[in-house]
Coordinates of C-alpha atoms in Angstrom, one line a residue:
X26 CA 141.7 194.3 78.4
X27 CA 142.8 196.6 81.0
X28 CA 140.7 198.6 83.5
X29 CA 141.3 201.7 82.1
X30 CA 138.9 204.1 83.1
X31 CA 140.6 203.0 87.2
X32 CA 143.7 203.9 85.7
X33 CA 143.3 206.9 84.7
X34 CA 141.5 208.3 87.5
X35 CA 144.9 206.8 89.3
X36 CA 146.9 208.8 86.8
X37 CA 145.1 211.9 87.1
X38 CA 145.4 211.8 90.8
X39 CA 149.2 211.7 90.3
X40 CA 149.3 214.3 87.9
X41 CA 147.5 217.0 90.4
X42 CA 150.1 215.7 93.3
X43 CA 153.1 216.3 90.8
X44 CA 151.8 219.2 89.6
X45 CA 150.4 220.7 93.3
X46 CA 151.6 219.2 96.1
X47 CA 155.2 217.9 95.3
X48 CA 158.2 220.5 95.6
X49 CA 160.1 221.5 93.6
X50 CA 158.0 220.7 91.0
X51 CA 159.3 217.9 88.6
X52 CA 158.2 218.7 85.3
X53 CA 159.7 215.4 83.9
X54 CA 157.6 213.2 86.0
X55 CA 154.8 216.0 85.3
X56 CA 154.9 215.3 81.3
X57 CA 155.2 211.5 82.0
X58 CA 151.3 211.4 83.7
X59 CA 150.3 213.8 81.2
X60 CA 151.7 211.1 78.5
X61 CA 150.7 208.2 80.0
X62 CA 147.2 210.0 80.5
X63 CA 147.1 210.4 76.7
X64 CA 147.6 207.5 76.0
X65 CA 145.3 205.7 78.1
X66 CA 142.4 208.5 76.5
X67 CA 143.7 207.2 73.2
X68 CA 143.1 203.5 73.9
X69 CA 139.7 204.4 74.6
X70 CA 139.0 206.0 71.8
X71 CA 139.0 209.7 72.9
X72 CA 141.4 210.7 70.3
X73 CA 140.7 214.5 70.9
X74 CA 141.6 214.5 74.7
X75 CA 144.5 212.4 74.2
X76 CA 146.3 215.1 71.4
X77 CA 145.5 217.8 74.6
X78 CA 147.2 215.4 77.3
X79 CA 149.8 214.2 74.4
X80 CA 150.5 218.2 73.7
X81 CA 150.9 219.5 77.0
X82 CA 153.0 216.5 77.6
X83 CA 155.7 217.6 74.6
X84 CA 155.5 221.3 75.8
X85 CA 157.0 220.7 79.1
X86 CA 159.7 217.7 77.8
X87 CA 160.8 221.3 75.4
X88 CA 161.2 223.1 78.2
X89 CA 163.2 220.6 80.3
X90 CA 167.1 221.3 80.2
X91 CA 168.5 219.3 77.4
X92 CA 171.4 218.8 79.9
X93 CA 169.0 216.4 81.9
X94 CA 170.5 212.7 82.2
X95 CA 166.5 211.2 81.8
X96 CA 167.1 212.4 77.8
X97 CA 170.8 210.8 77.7
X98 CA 171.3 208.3 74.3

């Protein structure tokens, strides 16, 4: 079983540099932390926190450009 409480405190610190310090801000790579935050939350359990990550996560992938070649099938 993984360390996850260490990994989310790594993934958290990502998210604030994506979100605050990196420019232009990448909201891609901004909803992949949030995701991968959620997830993490939902291994452990914390269902509730994980729908909130999980959620903001899906807001921003809608607002990315459907043009975007990360989405390509």
């Amino acid at each position: 079983k993984g360390d996850y409480a260490a990994a989310e405190r790594t993934l958290e610190r990502a998210l604030a540099m994506r979100e605050h310090e990196i420019r232009p801000r990448n909201d891609v790579d901004v909803a992949g932390c949030l995701g991968n935050i959620g997830n993490i939350l939902f291994k452990q359990g914390e269902v509730e926190r994980a729908r909130t990550f999980m959620q903001r996560a899906v807001d921003l992938y809608e607002k990315c450009s459907p043009n975007d070649s990360r989405f390509a099938a």
